[in-house]
PDB file of C-alpha atoms in Angstrom:
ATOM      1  CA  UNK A 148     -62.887  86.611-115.930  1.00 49.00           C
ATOM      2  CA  UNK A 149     -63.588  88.134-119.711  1.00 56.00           C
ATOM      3  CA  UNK A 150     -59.324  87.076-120.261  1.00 58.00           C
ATOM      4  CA  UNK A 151     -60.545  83.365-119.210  1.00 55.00           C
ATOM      5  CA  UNK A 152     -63.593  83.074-121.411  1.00 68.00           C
ATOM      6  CA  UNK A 153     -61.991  84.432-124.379  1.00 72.00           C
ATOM      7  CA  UNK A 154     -59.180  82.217-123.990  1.00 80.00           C
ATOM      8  CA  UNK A 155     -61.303  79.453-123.668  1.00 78.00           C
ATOM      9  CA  UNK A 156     -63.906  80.387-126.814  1.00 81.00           C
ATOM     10  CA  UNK A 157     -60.350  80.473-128.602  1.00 85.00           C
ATOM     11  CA  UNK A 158     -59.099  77.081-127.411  1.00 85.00           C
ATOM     12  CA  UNK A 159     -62.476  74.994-128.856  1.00 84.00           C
ATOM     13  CA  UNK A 160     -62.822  76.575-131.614  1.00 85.00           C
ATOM     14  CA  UNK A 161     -59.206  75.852-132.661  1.00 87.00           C
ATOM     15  CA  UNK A 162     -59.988  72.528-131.359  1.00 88.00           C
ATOM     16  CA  UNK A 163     -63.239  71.563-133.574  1.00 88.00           C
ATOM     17  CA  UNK A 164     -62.738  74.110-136.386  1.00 91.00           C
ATOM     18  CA  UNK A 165     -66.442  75.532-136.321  1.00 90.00           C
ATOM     19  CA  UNK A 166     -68.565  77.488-133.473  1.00 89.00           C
ATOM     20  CA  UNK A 167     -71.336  74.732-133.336  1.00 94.00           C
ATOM     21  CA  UNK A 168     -70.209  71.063-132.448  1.00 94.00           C
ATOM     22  CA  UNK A 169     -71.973  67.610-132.640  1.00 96.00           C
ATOM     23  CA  UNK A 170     -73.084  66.894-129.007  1.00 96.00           C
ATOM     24  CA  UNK A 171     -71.701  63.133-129.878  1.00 95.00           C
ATOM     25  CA  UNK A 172     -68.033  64.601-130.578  1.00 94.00           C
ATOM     26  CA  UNK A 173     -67.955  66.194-127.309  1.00 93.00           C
ATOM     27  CA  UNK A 174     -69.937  63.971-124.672  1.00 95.00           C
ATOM     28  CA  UNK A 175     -67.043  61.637-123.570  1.00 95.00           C
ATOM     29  CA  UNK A 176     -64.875  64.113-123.275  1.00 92.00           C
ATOM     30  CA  UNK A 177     -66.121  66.710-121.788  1.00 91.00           C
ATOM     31  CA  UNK A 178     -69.037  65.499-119.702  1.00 94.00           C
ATOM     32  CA  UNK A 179     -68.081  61.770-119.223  1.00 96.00           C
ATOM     33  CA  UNK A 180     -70.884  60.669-121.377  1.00 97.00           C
ATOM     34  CA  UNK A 181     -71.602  57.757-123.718  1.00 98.00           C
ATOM     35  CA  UNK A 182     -73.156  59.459-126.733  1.00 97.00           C
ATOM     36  CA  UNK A 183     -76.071  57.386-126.091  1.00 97.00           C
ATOM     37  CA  UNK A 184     -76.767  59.149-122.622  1.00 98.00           C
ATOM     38  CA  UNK A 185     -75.959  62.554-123.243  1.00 97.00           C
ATOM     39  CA  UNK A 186     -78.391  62.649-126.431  1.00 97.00           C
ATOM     40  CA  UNK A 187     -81.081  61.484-124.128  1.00 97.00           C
ATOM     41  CA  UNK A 188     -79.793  63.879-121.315  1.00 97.00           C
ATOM     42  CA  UNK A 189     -80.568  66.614-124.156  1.00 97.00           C
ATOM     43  CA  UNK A 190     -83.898  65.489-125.008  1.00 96.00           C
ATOM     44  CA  UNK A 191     -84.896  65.976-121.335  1.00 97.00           C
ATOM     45  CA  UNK A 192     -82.990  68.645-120.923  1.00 96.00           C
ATOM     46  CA  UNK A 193     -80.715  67.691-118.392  1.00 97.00           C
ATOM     47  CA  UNK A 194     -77.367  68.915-119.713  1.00 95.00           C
ATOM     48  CA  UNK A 195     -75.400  71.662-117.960  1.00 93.00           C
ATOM     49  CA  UNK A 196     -75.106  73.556-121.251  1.00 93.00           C
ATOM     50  CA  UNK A 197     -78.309  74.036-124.012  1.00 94.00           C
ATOM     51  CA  UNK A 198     -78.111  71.303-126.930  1.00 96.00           C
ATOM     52  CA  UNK A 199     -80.314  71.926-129.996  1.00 97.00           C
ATOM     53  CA  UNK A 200     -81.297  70.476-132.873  1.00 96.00           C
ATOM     54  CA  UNK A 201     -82.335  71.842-136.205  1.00 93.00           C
ATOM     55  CA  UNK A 202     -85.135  69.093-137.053  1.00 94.00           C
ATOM     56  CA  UNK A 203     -86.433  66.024-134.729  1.00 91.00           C
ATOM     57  CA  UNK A 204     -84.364  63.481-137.062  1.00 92.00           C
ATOM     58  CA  UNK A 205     -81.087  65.299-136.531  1.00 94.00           C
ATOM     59  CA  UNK A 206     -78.510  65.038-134.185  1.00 95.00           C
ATOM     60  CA  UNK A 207     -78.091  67.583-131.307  1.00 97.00           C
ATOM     61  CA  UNK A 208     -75.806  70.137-131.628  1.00 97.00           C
ATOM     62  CA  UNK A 209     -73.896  72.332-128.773  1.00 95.00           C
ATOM     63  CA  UNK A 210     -72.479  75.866-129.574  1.00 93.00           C
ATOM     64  CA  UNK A 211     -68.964  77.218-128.085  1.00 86.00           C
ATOM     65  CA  UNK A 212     -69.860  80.730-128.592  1.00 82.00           C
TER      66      UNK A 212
END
């Protein structure tokens, strides 16, 4: 299970360059979201994973690590 995690942690951050990602970059993709939805699915915390956000006028961010 650790082998599969690692591998994974290695795979997105290869894939966005950085350990904490714009929730809009990754919505479609990985959660079939409209960027739309799954910032309001953050505010009400309804997301499988945590989202955060540094101020209320910034975008939500998700972390790989």
């Amino acid at each position: 299970m650790e082998e599969f995690t690692l591998n994974t942690l290695f795979l997105l951050m290869a894939e966005f360059n950085t350990a904490v990602v714009p929730l809009s970059q990754i919505s479609q993709k990985y959660f079939g979201l409209a960027p739309r939805t799954a910032r309001d699915r953050a505010t009400a915390n309804r997301l499988p994973i945590t989202a955060f956000r540094e101020s209320q006028k910034s975008d939500y961010l998700v972390s790989v690590i």
